[in-house]
Short mmCIF file of C-alpha atoms in Angstrom, two decimals:
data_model
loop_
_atom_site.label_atom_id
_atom_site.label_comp_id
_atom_site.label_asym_id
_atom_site.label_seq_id
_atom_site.Cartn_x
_atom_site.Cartn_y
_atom_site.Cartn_z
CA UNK R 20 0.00 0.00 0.00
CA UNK R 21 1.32 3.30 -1.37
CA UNK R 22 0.88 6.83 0.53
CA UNK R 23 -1.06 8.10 -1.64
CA UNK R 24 -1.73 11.40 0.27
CA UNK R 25 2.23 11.72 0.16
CA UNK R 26 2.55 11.13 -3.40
CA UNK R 27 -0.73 13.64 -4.83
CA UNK R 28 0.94 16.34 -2.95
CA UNK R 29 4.68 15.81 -3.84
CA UNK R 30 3.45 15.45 -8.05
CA UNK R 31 1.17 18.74 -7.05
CA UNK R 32 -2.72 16.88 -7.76
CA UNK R 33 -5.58 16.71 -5.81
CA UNK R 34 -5.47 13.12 -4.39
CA UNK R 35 -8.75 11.46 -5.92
CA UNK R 36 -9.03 8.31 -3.34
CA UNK R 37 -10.46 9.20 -0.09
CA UNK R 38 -9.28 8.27 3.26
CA UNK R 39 -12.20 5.62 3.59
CA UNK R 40 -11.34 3.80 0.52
CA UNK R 41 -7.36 4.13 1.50
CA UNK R 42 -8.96 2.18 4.36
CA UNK R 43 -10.34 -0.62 2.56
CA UNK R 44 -7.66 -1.23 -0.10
CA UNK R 45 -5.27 -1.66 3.13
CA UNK R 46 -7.95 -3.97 4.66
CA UNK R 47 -8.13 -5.99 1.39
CA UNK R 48 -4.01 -6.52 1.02
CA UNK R 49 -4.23 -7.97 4.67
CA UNK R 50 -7.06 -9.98 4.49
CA UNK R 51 -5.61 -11.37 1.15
CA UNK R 52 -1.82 -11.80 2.68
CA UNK R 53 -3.94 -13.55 5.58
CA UNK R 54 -2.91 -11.60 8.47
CA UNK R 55 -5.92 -9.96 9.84
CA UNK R 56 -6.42 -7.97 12.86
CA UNK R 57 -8.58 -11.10 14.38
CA UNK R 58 -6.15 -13.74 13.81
CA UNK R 59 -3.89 -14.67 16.56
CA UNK R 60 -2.24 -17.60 18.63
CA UNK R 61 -6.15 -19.23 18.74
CA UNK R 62 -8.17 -17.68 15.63
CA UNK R 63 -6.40 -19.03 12.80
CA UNK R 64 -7.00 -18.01 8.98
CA UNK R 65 -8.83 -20.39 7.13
CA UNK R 66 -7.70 -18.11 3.79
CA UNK R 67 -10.43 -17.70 2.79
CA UNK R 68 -9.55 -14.17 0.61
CA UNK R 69 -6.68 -16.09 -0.89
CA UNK R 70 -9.37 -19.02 -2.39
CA UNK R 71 -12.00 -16.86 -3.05
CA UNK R 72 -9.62 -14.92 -5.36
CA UNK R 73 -7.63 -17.53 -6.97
CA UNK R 74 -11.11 -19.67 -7.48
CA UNK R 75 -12.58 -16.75 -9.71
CA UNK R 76 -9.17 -16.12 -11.44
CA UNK R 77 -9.30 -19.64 -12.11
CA UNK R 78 -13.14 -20.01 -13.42
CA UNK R 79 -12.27 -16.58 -15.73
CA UNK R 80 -8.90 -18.07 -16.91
CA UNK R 81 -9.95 -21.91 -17.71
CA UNK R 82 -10.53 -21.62 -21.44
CA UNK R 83 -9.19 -18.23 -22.01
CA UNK R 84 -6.67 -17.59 -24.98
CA UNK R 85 -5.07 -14.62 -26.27
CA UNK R 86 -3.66 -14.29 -29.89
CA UNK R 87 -2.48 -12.05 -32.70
CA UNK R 88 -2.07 -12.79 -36.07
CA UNK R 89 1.06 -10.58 -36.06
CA UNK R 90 3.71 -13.15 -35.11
CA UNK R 91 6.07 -10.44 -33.38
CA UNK R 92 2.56 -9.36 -31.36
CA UNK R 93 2.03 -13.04 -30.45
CA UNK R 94 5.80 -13.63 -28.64
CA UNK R 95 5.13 -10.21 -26.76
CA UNK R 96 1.79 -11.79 -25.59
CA UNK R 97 3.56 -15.41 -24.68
CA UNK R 98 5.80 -13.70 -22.47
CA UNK R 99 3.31 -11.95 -20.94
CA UNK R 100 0.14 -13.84 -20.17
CA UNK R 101 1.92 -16.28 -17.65
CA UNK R 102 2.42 -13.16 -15.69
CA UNK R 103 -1.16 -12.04 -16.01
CA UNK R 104 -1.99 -16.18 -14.77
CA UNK R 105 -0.31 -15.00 -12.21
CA UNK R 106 -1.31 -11.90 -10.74
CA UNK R 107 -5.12 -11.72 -11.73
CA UNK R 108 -6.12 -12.80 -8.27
CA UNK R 109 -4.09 -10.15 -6.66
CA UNK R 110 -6.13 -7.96 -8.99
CA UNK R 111 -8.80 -9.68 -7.95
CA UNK R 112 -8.35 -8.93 -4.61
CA UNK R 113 -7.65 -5.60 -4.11
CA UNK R 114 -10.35 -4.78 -6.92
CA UNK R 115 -8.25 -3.63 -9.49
CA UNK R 116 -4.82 -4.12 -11.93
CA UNK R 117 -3.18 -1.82 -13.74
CA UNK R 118 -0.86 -3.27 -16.92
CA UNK R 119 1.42 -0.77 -17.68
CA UNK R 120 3.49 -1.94 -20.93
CA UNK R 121 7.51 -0.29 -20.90
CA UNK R 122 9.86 -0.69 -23.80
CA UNK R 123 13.53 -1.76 -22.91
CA UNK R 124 16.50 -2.82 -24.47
CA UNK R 125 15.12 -6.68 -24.40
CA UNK R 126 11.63 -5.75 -25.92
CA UNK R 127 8.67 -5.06 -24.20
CA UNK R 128 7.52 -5.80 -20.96
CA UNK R 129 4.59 -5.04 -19.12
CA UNK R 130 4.24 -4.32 -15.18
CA UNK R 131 1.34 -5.42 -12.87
CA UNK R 132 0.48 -3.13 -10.43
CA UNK R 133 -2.47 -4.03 -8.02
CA UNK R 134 -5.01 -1.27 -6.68
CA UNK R 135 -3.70 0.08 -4.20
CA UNK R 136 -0.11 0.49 -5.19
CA UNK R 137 -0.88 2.88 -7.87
CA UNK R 138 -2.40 6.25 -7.68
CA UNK R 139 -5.14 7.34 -10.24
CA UNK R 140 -5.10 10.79 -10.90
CA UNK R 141 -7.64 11.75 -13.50
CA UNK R 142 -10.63 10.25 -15.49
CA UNK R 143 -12.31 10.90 -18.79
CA UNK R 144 -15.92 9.23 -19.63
CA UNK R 145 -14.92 6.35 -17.08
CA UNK R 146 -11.40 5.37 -18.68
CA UNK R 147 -8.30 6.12 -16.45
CA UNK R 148 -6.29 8.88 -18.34
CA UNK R 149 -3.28 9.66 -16.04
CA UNK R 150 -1.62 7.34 -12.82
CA UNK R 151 0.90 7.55 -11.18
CA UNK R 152 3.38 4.84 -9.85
CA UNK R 153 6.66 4.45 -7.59
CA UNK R 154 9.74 2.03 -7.30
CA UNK R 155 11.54 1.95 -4.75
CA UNK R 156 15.66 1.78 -4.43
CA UNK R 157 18.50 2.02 -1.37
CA UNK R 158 21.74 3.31 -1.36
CA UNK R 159 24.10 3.35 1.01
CA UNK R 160 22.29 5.71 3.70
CA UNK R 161 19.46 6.99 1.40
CA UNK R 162 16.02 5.77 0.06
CA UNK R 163 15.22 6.41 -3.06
CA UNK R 164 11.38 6.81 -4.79
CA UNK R 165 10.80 7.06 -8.45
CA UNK R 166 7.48 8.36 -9.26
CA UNK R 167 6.32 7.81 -12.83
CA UNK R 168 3.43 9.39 -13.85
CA UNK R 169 1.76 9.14 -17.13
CA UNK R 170 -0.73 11.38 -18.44
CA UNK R 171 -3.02 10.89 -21.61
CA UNK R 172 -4.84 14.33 -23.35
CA UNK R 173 -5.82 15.62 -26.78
CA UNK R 174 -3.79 13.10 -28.23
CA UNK R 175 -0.82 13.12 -26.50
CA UNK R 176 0.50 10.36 -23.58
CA UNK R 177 3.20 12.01 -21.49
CA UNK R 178 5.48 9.99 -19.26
CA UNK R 179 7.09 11.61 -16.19
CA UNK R 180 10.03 10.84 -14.11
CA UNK R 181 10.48 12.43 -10.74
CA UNK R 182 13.01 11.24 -8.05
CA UNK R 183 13.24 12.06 -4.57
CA UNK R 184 15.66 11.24 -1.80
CA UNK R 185 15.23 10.35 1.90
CA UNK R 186 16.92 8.69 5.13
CA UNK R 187 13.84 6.89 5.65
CA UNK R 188 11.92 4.06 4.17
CA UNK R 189 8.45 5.33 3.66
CA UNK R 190 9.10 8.93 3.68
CA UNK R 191 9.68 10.44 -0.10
CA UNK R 192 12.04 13.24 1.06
CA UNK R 193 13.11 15.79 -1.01
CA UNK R 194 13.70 15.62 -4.62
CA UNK R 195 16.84 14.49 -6.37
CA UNK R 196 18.30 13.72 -9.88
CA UNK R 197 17.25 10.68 -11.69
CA UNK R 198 21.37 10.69 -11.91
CA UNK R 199 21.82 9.20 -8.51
CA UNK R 200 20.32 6.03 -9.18
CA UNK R 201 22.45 4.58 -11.55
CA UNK R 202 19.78 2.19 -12.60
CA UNK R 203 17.44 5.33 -13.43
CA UNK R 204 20.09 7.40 -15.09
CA UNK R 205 19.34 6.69 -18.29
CA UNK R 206 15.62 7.25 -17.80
CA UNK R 207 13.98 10.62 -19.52
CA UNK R 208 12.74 13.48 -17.08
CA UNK R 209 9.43 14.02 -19.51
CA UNK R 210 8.91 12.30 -22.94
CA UNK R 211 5.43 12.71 -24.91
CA UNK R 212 4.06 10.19 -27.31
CA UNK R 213 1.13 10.96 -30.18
CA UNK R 214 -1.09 8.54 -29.39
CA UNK R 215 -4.62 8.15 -30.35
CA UNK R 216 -5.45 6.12 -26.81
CA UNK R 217 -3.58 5.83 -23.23
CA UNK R 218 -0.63 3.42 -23.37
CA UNK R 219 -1.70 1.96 -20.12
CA UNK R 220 -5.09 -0.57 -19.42
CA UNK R 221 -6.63 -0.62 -15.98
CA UNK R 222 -8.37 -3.58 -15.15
CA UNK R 223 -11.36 -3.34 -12.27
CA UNK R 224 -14.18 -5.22 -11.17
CA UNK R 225 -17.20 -4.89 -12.20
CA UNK R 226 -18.89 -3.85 -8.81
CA UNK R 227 -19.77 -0.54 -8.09
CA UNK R 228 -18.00 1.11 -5.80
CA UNK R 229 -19.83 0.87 -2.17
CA UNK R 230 -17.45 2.28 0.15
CA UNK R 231 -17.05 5.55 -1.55
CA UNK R 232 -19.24 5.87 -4.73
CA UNK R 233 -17.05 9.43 -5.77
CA UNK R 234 -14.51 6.98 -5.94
CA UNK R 235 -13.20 5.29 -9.22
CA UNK R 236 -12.04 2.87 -8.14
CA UNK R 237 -13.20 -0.73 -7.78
CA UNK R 238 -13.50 -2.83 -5.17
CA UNK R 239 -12.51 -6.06 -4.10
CA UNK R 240 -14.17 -9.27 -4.79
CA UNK R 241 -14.71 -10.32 -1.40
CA UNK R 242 -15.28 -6.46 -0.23
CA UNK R 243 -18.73 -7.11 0.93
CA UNK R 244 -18.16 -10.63 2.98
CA UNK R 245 -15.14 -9.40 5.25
CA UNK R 246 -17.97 -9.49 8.43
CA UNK R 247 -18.56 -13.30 7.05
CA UNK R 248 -15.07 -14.32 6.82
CA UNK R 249 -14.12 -12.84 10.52
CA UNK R 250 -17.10 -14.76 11.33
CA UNK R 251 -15.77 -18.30 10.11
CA UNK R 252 -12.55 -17.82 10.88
CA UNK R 253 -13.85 -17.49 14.56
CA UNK R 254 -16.14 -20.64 14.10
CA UNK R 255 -13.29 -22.41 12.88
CA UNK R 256 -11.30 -21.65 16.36
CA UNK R 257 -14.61 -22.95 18.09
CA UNK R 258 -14.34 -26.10 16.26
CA UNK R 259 -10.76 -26.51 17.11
CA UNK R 260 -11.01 -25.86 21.01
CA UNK R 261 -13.85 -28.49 21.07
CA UNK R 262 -12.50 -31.20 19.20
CA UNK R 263 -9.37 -30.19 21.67
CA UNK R 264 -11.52 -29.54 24.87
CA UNK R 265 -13.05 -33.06 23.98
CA UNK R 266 -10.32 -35.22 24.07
CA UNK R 267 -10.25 -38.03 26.13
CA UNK R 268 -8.43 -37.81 29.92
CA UNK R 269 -7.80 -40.29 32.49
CA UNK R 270 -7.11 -39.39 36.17
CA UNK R 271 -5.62 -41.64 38.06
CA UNK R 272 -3.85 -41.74 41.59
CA UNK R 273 -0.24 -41.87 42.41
CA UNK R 274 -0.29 -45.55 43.60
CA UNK R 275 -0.94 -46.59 39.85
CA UNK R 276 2.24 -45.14 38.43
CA UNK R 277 5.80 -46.05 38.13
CA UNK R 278 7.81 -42.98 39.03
CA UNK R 279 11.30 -41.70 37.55
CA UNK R 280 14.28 -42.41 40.33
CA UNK R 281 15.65 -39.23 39.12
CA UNK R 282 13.30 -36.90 38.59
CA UNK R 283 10.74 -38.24 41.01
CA UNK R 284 8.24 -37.80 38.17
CA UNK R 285 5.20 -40.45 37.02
CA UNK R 286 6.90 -42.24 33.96
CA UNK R 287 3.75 -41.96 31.47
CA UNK R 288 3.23 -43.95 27.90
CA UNK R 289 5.20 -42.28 25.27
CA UNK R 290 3.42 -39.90 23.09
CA UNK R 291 0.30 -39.69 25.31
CA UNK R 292 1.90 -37.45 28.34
CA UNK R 293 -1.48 -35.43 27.96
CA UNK R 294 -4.04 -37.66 28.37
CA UNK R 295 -2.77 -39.22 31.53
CA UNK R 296 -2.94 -36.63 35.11
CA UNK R 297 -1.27 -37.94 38.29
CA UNK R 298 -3.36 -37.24 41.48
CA UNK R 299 -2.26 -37.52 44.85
CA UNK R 300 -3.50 -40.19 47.07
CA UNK R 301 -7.08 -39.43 49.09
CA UNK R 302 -6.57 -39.91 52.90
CA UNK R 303 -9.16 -42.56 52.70
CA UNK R 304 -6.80 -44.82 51.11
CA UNK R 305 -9.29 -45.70 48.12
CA UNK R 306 -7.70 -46.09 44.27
CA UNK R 307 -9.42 -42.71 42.23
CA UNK R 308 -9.72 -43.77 38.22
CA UNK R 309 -11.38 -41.71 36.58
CA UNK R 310 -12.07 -41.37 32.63
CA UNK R 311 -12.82 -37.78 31.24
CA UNK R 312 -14.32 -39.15 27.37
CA UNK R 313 -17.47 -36.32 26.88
CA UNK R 314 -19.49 -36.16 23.57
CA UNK R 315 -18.34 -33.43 20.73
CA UNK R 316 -20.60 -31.57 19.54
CA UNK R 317 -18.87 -31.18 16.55
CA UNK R 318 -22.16 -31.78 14.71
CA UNK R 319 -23.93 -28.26 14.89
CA UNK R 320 -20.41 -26.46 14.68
CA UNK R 321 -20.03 -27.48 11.11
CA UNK R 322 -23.58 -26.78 10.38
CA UNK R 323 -23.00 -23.00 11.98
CA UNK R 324 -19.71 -23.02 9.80
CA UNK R 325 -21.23 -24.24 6.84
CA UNK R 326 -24.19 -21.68 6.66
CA UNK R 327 -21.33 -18.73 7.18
CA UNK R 328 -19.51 -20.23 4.00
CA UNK R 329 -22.62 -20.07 1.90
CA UNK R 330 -23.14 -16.81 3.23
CA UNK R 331 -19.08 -16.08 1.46
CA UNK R 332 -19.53 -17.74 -1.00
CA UNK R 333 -23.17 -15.46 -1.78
CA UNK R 334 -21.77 -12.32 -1.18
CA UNK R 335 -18.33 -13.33 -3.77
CA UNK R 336 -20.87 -14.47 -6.53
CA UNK R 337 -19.55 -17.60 -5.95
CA UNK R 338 -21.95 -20.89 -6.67
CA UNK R 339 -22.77 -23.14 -3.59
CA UNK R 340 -20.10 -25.80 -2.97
CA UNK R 341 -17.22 -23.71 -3.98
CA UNK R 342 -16.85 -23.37 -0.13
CA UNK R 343 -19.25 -24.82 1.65
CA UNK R 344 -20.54 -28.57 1.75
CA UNK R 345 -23.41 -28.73 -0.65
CA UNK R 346 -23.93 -32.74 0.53
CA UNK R 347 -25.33 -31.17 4.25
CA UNK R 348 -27.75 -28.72 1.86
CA UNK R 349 -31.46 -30.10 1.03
CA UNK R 350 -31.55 -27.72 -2.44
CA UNK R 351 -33.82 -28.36 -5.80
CA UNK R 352 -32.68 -28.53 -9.29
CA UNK R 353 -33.23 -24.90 -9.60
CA UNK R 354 -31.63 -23.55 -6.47
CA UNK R 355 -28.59 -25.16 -7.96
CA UNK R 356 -29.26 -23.85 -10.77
CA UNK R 357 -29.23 -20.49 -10.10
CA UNK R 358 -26.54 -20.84 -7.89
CA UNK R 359 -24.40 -21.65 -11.06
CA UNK R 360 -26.07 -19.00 -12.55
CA UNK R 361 -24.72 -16.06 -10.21
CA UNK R 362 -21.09 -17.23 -10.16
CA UNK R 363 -21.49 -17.83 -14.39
CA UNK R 364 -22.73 -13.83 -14.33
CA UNK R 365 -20.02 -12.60 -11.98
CA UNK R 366 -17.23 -14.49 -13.93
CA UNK R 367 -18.65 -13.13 -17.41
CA UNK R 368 -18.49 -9.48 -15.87
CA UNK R 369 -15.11 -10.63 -14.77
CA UNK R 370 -13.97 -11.75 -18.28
CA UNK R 371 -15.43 -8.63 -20.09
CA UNK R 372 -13.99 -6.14 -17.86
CA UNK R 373 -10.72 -8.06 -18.73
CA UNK R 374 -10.97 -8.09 -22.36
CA UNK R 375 -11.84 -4.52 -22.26
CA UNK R 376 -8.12 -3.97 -20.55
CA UNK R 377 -6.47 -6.45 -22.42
CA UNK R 378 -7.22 -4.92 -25.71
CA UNK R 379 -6.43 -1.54 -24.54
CA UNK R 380 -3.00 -3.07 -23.50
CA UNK R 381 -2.25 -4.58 -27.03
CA UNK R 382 -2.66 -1.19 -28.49
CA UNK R 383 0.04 0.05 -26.08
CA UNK R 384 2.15 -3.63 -27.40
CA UNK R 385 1.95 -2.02 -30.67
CA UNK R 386 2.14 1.52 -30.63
CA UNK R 387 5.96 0.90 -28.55
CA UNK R 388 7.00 -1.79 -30.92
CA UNK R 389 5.77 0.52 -33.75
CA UNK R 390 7.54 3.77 -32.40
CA UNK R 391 10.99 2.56 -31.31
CA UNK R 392 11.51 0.28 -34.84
CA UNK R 393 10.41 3.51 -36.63
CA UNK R 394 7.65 2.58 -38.43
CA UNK R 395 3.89 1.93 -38.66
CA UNK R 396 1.62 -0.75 -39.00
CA UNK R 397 -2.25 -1.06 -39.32
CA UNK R 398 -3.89 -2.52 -35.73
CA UNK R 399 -3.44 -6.09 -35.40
CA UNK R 400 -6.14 -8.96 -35.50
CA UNK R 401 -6.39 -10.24 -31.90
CA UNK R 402 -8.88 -12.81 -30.63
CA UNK R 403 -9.95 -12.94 -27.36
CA UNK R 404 -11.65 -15.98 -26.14
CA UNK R 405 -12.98 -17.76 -22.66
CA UNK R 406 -14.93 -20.14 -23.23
CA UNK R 407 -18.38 -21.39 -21.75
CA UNK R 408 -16.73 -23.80 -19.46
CA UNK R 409 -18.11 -22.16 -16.18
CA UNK R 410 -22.11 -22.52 -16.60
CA UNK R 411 -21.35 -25.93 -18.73
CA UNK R 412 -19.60 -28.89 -19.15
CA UNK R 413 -17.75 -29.10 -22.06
CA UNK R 414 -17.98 -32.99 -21.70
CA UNK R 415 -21.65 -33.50 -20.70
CA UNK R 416 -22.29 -30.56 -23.65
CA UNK R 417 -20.69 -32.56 -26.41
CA UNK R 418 -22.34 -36.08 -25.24
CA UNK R 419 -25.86 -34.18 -25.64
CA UNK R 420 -24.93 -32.69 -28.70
CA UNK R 421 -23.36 -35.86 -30.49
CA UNK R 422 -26.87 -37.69 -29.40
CA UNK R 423 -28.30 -34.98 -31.50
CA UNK R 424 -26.21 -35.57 -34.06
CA UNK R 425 -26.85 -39.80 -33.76
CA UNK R 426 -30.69 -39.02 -33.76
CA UNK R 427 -30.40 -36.98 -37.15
CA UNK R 428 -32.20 -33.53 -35.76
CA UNK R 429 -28.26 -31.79 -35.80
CA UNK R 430 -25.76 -31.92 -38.86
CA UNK R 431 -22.52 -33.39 -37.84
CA UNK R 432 -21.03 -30.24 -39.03
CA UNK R 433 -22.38 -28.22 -36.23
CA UNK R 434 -21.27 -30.40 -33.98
CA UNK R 435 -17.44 -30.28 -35.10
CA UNK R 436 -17.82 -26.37 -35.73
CA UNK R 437 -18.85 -26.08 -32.01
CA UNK R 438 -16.49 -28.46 -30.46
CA UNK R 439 -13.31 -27.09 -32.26
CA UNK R 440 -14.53 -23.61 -32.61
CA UNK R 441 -14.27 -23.09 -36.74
CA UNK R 442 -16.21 -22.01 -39.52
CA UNK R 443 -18.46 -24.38 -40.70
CA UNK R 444 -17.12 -25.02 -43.97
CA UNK R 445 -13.72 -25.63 -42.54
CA UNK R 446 -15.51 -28.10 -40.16
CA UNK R 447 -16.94 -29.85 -43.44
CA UNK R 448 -13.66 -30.85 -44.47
CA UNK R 449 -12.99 -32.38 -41.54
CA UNK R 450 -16.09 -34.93 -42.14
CA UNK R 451 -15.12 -38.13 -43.94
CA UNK R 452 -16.25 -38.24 -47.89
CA UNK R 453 -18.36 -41.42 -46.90
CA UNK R 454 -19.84 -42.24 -43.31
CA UNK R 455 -19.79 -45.79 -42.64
CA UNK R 456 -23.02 -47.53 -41.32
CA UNK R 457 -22.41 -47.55 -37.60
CA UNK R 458 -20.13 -44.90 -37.80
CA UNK R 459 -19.62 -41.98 -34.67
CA UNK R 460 -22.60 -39.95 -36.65
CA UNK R 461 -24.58 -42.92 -37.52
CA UNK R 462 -25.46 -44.23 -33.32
CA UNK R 463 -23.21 -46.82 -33.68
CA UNK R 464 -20.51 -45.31 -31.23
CA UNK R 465 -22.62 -47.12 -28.25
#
């Protein structure tokens, strides 16, 4: 989390993210690193942040692919999608990712920069126009912060470097020269580009924003189930400390141990020191064995923990059984139904949010290959795909279909065009010249 206050007022703009939503974005980044305020030596995490946010980066990821037809395009993309596999769920997390593509000696590269850790400065018709960023480097005595700002207006995207030097971490200080930083040095103060877009994408969930609607930003997946996951990470401790409280004890008087001649202490069975407790003898000279075995009630914990995960798992637009244990759930045909229906919605949001950014990062690709090889090129055919994998399966979906086919009410052509995604023509050609009786399309495949 940057200081955002810090770094409006050093760049001289107003700082557009209130001191609410600074609030949340740190409370996100904890919850997500799993160290939040209620977890301790007894409340443990059950991480749930962490799943929720890898679980939708993995349902809007599954059949997603990414190509160019420019081949140059493509290896820039290869390189970089990995890292986007990556980092989506921290993006996911703190509600937002900003892909900010730089040109270096090695090509281009892009950096990943969750909300939070970047600063927006100004919007036009809903699109981010102008961030700003830091790195960080030490030095001997001194921290150093680079603050790069970029800046998109009538047709221009400027880039700005600023540098400033202090004897503290986490304090910007005063400004310096790019020059002391040798790894900065060669870096330009101020360069403008003539752009027809922002070189930058921001990527945000689709939510509005509920903790400060003046502010732009988004928010985080799991924003409105923190209260939920305090609440089962608390149950989970209860569950703990009675299937701990529970377990079996025998008390037992003196007379019916052996005793250490060294240490004058009862010699008890290995591994089971804590079930056994050495009492002294009674004065009426009677033998005390006692057995401390009382029934868990781990029954109705679960149940408690399980309604608080379905509670998570409604507030993430997640479907029932992501978290929870749909087994212990009486639910109809169409309660599961639309259950798969609301995480299917959130994920598509998901996915077109992402496209949106992805293809306003490609035009940033280009325009940097284009400008530093000296040349120009017409915009490149990209396609952008995910898939229907996460309201269907693909498996079940091409069993019903092929019975289709079998039954003669779908042409076999329809089928391959759908299962390999092509043109029906070029799934035509595919088709044998002659179908043998009993063939795949003919019903004998059973």
């Amino acid at each position: 989390m940057i200081d955002m206050n810090g770094i409006a007022t050093a760049i001289g703009v107003p700082c557009t993210v209130s001191g609410v939503m600074q609030e949340h974005l740190q409370l996100w980044e904890t919850l997500y690193c799993n160290q939040a305020a209620w977890v301790n030596q007894r409340v443990r995490s059950l991480q749930i942040p962490a799943v929720v946010s890898r679980e939708l980066k993995r349902l809007t990821l599954t059949e997603f692919d990414l190509t160019a037809a420019d081949s140059r395009l493509q290896e820039i993309l290869q390189r970089f999608l990995p890292k986007l596999r990556q980092k989506l769920d921290y993006g996911i997390a703190s509600g937002g990712l900003l892909m900010k593509p730089c040109y270096a000696a090695g090509g281009i590269f892009v950096d990943l920069v969750p909300q939070g850790r970047y600063l927006p400065i100004q919007y036009t018709d809903d699109q981010c126009t102008a961030i700003a960023c830091t790195e960080y480097a030490v030095m001997e005595k001194n921290c150093y912060t680079r603050i790069e700002i970029h800046t998109y207006e009538n047709g221009s995207h400027t880039v700005e470097n600023r540098c400033f030097r202090s004897p503290m971490v986490g304090v910007l200080g005063t400004p310096c020269s790019l020059l002391e930083v040798p790894q900065w040095a060669s870096l330009l103060e101020s360069i403008t580009f003539p752009a027809e877009q922002p070189l930058f994408a921001v990527f945000q969930m689709p939510d509005t924003n509920n903790i400060d609607l003046d502010c732009p930003l988004g928010v985080s997946a799991f924003s409105d189930a923190v209260g939920f996951i305090r609440d089962a990470d608390e149950q989970w401790e209860r569950i703990l400390w009675e299937l701990e409280s529970s377990e079996r004890a025998i008390d037992a008087s003196e007379d019916l141990f052996r005793f250490h001649p060294g240490t004058n202490q009862p010699i008890l069975p290995k591994g089971r020191e804590r079930m056994y407790h050495c009492l002294e003898k009674t004065g009426t000279g009677n033998t005390i064995f006692n057995t401390f075995s009382p029934e868990v009630r781990d029954t109705s914990y679960f149940n408690a923990l399980n309604q608080i995960l379905r509670r998570i798992e409604s507030a993430a637009g997640l479907s029932y059984g992501t978290l929870s244990e749909v087994s212990d759930v009486e639910k109809t045909a169409e309660e599961i139904k639309s259950s798969k229906q609301r995480s299917f919605v959130r994920v598509s949001d998901i996915q077109g949010n992402l496209q949106a950014a992805l293809e306003q990062l490609l035009y940033g690709f280009q325009y940097y290959r284009d400008y530093y090889a000296n040349r120009h090129t017409k915009p490149a055919e990209v396609s952008c795909t995910f898939g229907d994998g996460v309201l269907e399966d693909t498996d079940k979906e091409f069993q019903r279909r092929l019975q289709m086919v079998q039954a003669r009410v779908l042409k076999p052509e329809l089928l391959l065009s759908w299962y390999f995604g092509c043109e029906e023509t070029e799934a035509l050609q595919m088709l044998p010249e002659q179908q043998d009786a009993g063939g795949l399309f003919d019903g004998g495949a059973f």
